[in-house]
Coordinates of C-alpha atoms in Angstrom, one line a residue:
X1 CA 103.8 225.8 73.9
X2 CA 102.6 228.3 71.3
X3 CA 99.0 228.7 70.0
X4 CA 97.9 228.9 66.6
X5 CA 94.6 230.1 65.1
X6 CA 93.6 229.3 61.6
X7 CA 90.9 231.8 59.4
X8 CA 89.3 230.5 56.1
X9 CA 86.4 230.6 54.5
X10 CA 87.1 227.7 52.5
X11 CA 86.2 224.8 54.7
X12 CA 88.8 222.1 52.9
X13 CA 91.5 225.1 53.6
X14 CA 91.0 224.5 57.4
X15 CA 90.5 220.6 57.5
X16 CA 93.6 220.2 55.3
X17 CA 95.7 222.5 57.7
X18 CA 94.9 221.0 60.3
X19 CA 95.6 217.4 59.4
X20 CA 98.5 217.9 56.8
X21 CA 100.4 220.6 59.2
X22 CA 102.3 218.9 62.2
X23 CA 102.2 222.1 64.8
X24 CA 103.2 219.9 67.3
X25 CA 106.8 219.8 65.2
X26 CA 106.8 223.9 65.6
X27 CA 106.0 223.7 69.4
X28 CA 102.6 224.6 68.3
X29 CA 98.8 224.1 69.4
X30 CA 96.4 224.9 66.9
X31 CA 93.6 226.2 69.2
X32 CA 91.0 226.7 66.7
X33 CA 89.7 227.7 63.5
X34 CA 86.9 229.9 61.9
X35 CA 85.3 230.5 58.8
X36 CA 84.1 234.4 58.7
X37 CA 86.0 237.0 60.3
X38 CA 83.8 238.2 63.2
X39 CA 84.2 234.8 64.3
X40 CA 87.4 234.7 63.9
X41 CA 88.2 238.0 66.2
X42 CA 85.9 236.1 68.8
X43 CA 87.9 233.4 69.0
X44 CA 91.3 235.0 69.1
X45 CA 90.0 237.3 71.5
X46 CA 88.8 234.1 73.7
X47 CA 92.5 232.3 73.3
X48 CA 94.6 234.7 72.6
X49 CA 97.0 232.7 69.9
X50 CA 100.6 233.9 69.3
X51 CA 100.2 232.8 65.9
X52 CA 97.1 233.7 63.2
X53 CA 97.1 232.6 59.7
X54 CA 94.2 234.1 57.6
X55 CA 92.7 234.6 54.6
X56 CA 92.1 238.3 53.3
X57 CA 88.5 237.6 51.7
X58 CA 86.3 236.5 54.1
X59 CA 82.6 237.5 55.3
X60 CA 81.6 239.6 57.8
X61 CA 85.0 241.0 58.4
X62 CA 87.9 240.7 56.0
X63 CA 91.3 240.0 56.6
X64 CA 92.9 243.1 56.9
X65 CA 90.2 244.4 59.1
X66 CA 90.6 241.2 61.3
X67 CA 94.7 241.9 60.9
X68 CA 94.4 245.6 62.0
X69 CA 92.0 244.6 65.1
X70 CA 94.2 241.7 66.5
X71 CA 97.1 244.1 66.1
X72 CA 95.6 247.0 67.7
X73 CA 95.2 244.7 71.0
X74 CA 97.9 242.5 70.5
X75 CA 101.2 244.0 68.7
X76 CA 103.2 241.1 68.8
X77 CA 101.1 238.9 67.6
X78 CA 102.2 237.0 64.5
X79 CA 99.7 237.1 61.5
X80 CA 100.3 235.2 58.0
X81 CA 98.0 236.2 55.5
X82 CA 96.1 233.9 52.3
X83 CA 95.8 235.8 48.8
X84 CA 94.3 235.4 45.8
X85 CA 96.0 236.2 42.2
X86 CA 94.4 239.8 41.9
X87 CA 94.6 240.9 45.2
X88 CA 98.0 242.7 45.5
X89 CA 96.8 245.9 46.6
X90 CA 95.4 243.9 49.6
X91 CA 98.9 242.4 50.0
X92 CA 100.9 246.2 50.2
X93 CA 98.3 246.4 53.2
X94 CA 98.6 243.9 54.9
X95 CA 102.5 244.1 54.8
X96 CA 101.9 247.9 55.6
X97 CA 100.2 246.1 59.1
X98 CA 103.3 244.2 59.7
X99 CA 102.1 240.4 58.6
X100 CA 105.0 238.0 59.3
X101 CA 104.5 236.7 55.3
X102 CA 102.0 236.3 52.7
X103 CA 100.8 233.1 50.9
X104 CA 99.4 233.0 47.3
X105 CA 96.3 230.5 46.7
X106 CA 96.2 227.8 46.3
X107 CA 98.5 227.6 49.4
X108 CA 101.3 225.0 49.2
X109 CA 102.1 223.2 52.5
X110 CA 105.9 223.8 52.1
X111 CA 105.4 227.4 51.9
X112 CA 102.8 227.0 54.9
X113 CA 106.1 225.6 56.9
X114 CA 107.9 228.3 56.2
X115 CA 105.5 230.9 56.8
X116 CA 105.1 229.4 60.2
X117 CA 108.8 228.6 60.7
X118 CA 109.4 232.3 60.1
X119 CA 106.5 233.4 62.7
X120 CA 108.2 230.9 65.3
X121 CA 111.9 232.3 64.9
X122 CA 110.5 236.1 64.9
X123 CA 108.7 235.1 67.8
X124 CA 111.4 233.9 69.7
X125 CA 114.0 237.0 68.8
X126 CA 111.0 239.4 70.2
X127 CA 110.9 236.8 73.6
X128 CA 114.8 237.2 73.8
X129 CA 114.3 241.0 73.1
X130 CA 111.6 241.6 75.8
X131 CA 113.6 238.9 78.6
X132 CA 116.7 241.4 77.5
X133 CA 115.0 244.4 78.1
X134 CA 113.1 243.1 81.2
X135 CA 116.3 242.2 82.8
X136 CA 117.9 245.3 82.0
X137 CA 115.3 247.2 83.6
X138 CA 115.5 245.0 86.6
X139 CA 119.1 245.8 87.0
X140 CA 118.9 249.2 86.9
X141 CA 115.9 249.3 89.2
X142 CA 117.7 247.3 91.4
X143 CA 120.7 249.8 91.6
X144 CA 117.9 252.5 92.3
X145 CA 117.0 250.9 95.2
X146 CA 120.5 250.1 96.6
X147 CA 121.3 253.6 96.1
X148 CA 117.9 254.1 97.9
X149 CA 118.8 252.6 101.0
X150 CA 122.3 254.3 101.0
X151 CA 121.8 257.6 100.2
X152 CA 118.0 258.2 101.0
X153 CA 116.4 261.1 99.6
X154 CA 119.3 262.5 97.5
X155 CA 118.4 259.4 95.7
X156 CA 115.0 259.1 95.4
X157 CA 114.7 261.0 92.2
X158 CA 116.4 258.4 90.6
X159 CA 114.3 255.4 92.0
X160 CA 111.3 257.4 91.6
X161 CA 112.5 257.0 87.4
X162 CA 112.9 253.4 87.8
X163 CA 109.6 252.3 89.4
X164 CA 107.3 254.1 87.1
X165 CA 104.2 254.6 87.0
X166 CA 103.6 253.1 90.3
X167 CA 105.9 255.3 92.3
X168 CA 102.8 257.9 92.3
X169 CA 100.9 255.0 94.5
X170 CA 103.9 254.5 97.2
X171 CA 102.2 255.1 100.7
X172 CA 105.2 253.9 102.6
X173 CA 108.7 251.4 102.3
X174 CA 109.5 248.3 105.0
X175 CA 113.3 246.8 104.8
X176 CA 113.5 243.0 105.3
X177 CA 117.0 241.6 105.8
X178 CA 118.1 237.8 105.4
X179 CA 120.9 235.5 105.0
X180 CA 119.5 233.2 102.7
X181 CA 117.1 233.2 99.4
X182 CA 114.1 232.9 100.6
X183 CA 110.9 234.5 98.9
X184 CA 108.5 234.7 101.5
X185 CA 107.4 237.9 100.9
X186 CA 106.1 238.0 97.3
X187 CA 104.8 240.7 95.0
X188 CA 101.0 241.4 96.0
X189 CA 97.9 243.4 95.2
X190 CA 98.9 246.4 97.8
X191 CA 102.8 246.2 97.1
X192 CA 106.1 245.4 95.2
X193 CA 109.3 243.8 96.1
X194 CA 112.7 244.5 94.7
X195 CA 114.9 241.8 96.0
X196 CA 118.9 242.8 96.4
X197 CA 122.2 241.0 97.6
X198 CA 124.6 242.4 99.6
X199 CA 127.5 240.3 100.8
X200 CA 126.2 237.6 102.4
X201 CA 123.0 239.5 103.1
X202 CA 119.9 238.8 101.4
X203 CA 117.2 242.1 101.1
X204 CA 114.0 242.5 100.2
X205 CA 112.5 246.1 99.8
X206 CA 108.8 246.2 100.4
X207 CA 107.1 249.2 98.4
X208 CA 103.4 249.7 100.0
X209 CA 100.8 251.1 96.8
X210 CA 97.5 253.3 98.1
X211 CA 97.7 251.9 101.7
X212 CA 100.2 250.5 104.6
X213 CA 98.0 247.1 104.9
X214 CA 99.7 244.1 106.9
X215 CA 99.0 241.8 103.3
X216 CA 102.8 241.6 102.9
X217 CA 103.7 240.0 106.2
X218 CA 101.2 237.0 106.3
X219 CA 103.6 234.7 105.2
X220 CA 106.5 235.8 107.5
X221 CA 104.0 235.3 110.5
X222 CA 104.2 231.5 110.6
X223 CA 107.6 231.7 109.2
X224 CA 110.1 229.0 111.1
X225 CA 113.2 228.9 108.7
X226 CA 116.2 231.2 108.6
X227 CA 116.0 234.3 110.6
X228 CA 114.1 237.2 108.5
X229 CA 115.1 241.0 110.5
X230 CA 112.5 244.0 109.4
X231 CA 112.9 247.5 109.8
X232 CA 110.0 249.8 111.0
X233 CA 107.5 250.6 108.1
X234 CA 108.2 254.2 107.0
X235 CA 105.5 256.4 105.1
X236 CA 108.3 258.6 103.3
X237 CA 110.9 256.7 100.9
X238 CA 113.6 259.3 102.2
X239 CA 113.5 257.0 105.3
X240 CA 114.3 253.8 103.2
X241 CA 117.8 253.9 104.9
X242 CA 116.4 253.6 108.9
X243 CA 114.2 250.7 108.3
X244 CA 117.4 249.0 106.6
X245 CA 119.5 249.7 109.2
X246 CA 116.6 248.4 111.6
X247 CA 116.5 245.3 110.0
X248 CA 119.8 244.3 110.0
X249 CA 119.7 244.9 113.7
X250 CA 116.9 243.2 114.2
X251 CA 118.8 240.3 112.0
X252 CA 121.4 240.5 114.5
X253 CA 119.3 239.9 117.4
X254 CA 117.4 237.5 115.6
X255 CA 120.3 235.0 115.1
X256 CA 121.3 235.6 118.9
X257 CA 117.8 234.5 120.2
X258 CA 116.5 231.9 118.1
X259 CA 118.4 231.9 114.9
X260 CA 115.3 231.7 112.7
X261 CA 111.6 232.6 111.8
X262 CA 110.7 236.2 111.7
X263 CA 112.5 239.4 114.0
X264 CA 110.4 242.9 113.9
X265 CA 112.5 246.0 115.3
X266 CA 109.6 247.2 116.8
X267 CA 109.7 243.9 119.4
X268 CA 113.2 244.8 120.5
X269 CA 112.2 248.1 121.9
X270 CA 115.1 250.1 120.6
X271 CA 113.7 252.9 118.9
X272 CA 116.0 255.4 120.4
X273 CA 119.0 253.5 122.2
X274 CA 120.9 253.3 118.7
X275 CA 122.8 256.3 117.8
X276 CA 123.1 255.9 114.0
X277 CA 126.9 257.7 114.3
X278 CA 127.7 254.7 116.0
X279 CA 130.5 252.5 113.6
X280 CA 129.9 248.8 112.9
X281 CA 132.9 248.5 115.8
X282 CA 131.3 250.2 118.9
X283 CA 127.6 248.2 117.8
X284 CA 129.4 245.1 118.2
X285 CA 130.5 246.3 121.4
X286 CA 127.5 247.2 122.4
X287 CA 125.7 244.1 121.4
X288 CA 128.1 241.9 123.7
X289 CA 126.9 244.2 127.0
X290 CA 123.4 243.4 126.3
X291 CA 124.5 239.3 126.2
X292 CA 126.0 239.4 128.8
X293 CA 129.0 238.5 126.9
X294 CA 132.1 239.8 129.0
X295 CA 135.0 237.7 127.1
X296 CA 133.6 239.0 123.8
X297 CA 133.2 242.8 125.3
X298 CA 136.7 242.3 126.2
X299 CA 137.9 240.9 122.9
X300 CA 135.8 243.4 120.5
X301 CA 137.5 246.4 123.4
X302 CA 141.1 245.0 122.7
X303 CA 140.7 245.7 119.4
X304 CA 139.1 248.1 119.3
X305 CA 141.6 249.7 121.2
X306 CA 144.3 248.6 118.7
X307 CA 142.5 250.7 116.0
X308 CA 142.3 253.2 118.0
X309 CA 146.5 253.9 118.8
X310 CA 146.7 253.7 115.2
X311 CA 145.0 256.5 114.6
X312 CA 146.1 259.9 114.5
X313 CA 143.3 261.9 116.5
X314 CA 143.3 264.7 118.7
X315 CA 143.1 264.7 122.4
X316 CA 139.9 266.6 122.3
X317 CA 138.4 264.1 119.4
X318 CA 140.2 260.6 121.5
X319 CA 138.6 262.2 124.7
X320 CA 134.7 262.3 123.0
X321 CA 134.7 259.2 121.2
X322 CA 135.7 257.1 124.5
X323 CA 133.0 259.4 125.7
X324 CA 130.8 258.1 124.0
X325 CA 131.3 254.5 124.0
X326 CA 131.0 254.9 127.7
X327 CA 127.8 256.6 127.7
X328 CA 126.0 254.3 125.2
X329 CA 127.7 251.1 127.6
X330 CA 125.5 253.0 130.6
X331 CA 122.5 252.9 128.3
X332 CA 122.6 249.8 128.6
X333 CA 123.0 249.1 132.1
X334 CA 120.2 251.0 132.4
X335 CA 118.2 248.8 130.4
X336 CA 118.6 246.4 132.7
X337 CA 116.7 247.9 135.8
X338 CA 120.1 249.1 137.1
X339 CA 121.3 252.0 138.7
X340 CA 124.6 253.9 138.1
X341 CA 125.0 254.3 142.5
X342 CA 125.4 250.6 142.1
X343 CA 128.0 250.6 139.9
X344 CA 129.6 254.0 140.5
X345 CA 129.6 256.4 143.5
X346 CA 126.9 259.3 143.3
X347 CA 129.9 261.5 142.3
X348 CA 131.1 259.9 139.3
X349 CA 131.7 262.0 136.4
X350 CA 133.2 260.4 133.6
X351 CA 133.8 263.4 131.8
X352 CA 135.8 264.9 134.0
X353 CA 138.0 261.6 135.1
X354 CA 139.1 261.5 131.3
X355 CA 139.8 265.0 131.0
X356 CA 142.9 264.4 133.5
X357 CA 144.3 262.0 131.1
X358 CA 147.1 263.2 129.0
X359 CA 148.3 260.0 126.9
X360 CA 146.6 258.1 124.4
X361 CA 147.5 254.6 126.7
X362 CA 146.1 256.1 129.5
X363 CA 142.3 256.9 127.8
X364 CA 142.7 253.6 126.3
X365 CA 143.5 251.8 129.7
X366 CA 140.3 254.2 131.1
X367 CA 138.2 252.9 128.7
X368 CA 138.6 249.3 129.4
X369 CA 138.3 249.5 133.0
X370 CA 134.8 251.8 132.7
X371 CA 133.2 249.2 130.1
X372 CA 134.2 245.9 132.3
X373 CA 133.2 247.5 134.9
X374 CA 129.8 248.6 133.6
X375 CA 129.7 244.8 131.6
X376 CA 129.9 243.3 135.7
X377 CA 127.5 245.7 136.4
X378 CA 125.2 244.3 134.3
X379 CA 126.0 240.4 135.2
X380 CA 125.0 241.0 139.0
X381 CA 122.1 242.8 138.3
X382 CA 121.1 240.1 135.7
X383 CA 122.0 237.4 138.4
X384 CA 120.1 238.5 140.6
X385 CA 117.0 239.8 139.0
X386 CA 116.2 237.2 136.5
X387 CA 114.3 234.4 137.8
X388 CA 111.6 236.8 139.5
X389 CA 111.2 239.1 136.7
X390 CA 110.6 236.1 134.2
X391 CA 108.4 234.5 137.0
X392 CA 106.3 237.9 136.7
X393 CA 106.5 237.9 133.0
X394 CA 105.1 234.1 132.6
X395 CA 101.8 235.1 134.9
X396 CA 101.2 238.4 132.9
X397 CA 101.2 235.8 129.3
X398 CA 99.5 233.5 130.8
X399 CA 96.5 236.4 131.3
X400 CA 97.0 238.0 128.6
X401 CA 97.5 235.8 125.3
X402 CA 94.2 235.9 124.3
X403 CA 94.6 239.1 122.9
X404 CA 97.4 241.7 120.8
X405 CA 100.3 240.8 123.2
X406 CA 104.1 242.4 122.2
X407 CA 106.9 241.9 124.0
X408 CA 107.2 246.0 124.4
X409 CA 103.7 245.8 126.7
X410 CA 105.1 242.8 128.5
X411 CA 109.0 244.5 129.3
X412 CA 106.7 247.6 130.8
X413 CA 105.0 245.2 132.7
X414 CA 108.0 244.1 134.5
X415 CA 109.8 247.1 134.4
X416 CA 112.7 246.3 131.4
X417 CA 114.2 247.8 128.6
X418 CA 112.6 245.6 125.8
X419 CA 115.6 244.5 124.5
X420 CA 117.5 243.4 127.7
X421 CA 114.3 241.6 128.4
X422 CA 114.2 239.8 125.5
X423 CA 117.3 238.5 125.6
X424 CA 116.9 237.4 129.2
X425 CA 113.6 236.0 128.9
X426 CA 115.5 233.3 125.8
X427 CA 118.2 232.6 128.8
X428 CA 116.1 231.6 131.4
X429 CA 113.4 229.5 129.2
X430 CA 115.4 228.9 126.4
X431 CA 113.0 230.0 123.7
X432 CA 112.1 233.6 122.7
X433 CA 109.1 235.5 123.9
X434 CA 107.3 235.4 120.3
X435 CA 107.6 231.7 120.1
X436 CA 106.7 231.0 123.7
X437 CA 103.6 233.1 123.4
X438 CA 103.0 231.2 120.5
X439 CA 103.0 227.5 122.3
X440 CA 100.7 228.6 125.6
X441 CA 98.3 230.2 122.5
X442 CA 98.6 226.8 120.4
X443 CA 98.3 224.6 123.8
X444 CA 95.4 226.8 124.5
X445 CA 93.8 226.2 121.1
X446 CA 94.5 222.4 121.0
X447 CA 91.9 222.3 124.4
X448 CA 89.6 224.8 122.7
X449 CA 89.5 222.4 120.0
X450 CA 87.9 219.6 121.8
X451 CA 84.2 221.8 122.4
X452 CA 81.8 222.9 120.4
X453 CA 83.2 226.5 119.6
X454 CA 83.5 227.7 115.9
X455 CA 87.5 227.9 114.7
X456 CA 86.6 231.4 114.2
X457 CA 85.3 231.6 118.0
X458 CA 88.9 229.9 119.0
X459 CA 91.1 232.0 117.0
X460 CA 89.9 234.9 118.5
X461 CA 90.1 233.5 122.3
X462 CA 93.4 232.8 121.5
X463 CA 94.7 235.9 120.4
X464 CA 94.2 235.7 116.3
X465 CA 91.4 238.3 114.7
X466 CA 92.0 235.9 111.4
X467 CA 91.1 232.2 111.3
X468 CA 92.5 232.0 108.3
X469 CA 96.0 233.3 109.9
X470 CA 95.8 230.9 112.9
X471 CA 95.2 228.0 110.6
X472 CA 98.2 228.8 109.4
X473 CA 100.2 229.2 112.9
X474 CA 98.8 225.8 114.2
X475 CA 99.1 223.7 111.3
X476 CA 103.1 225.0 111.5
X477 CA 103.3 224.2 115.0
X478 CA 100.8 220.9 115.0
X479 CA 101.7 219.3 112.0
X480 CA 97.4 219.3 110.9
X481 CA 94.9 221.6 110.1
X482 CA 92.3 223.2 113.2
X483 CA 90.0 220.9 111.7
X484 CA 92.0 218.1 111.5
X485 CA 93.3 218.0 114.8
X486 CA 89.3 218.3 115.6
X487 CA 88.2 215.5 113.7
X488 CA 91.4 213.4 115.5
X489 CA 90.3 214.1 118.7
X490 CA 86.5 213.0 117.9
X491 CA 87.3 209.9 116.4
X492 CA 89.1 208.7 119.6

């Protein structure tokens, strides 16, 4: 609703607007009136009204004066100015400071209506003006951004333009990548968020200002819907495009392992096993090796392979591109624990087996053998060394959880690439690491709860720094408060 202010010095001006006008018809509270005009600048000043209707003769401070102050502070405020007879000269001023219209005494309420049906309707072109323009500068600031993530710096000129002022303040840009609209991460003190669609995916750009504080991710730590991927938090905008393309694999792994709450990049331990020359093709390829997904490695290879007699290449260009699938598949039999003498004999060079080749059939027939071969690599190696280094895994937690656990500290402990042990540690308990750390802290916390300790005291033994934060986490994964689960146990 709109607000009205009404300035007179005549006292049965103001009672007879009040009770003869009907502001409620105009979508209108009238939020006050006064009777001398330093008053009256108090007042607006305390409720800001959109409209002001005012006499031009008043004590104290006249009307123009009043005018000219309200629209030095606020310019689109709507003002509708009382005269007198002899007072034109006054009028030409006040139209000179942009007064919506101008009433002659004795003021007639018809002319009143209008006056304020005119201040309403110019009122709401500026609102469709400004919600124009607003949107208009969203969209192209949008487009900055997307351009941001795809080109880097060659296009942070551009989005430097389109943030403003702020852009100065910028201390560093995390990429969060979804499936769904989910707002999770809102605008904040220390940062901005520009929200995008691409396809199906769902992106949220996370701009820090002064400082790289944790203030943005709060919400996302207790988060249990939809998978949420981020990307690694980068100080330069130029690196917009590597925290995007960590999120969406994080994303990716994300749905694999638990199919929602919140995936970092930095928990799958993959800061350097990703070549980014890699196509969307050979990632997919990838990703089935570290599942442990042979009749997908197998599918994704076949076509693969189709693709590849279709194009026209040369020997030497066929020859390092099956290179190179080959030697990222042995990445990541490595992250398993594996060794290539158990896969291959000491003297296997692959280099120089496809080197012999001479038809296109052949490399392609090479290439499937070496990447089933490596995937059954993998499986045995998985078979067999599961169940102890999980074993190993759930002692070190169980030590641990009081404190800042990641999965990266708990891999090294048990000797595995992060990722690979990630995914193994969801296949033999059938829950990811995060959210089984989460449970023996919570289970922990629930005993806690029935002494004497502060919830500060608790939060901290458990593995929080913030009560505030493990509030949050328990009442997610109890259903009540710390202090409600407390008082539930005492009343027993």
């Amino acid at each position: 609703m709109l607000k009205a202010a009404v300035f007179d010095d005549e006292f049965i001006v103001l009672r007879g607007l009040e009770r003869l006008i009907d502001w409620a018809e105009f979508g209108i509270e009238l939020v006050g009136t006064a009777t001398d005009g330093i008053s009256a600048l108090a007042l607006f000043r305390e409720k800001k009204p959109d409209i002001v209707l005012t006499d031009i003769r008043m004590p104290g401070m006249n009307g123009l004066e009043l005018i000219e102050a309200i629209r030095s502070e606020a310019p689109d405020t709507m003002c509708i100015v009382f005269s007198g007879y002899n007072e034109f000269e006054y009028v030409k001023s006040a139209i000179k400071l942009g007064v919506v219209d101008y009433l002659e005494k004795p003021v007639n309420i018809e002319k009143i209506r209008e006056g304020i049906g005119k201040a309403v309707a110019r009122l709401a072109e500026l609102n469709d003006y400004s919600s124009l323009k607003r949107k208009w500068h969203q969209g192209l600031l949008e487009k900055a951004v997307a351009n941001l993530l795809g080109k880097g710096e060659e296009a942070a000129a551009e989005w430097q333009k389109q943030f403003g002022d702020d852009s100065g303040r910028v201390a560093g840009v995390t990429v969060l990548v979804g499936t769904e609209e989910e707002n999770v991460v809102a605008d904040g003190e220390g940062h901005r968020v520009v929200r995008l669609a691409s396809g199906p995916e769902r992106i949220a750009v996370v701009f820090h200002l002064d400082s790289l504080s944790d203030e943005w991710s709060r919400g996302l730590e207790a988060w249990s819907s939809a998978v949420i991927g981020s990307g690694r938090t980068y100080p330069d905008i130029a690196d917009a495009p590597k925290s995007c393309m960590e999120a969406r694999r994080a994303l990716r792994y994300g749905k694999f392992l638990e199919g929602k709450g919140w995936v970092r990049f930095e928990d799958l331990g993959e800061t350097d096993a990703q070549s980014p020359a890699l196509s969307e093709r050979e990632e997919e390829i990838l990703f089935d090796l570290r599942i442990g997904d042979k009749t997908g490695l197998l599918e994704k290879i076949d076509a693969y392979l189709e693709e590849f007699r279709g194009a026209k290449r040369t020997p030497e260009a066929a020859e390092v591109e099956l290179l190179r699938i080959v030697m990222h598949g042995l990445d990541v039999a490595k992250e398993t624990g594996g060794s290539l003498p158990d896969m291959y004999p000491a003297d296997y060079r692959p280099q120089l087996e496809i080197r012999d080749l001479t038809t296109q059939e052949e490399m392609a027939a090479w290439l499937r053998k070496q990447m089933e071969t490596i995937m059954d690599g993998i499986l045995s190696v998985r078979h067999h060394s599961k169940h102890a280094a999980i074993e190993k895994a759930l002692r070190y937690i169980g030590k641990n959880y009081g404190r800042d656990l990641t999965q990266q500290e708990v891999a090294d402990h048990v000797q595995m690439n992060a990722t690979y042990f990630s995914l193994l540690f969801k296949e033999e308990m059938d829950i990811s690491y995060i959210k089984y750390l989460t449970q023996v802290r919570m289970e922990k916390a629930k005993l806690l709860l029935g002494g004497e300790e502060s919830i500060q005291e608790i939060s901290e033994k458990v593995g929080y720094q913030h009560a505030r934060h493990f509030s949050e986490v328990f009442k997610k994964y109890a259903g009540m408060t710390p202090g409600q689960f407390r008082e539930g146990r005492a009343a027993r």
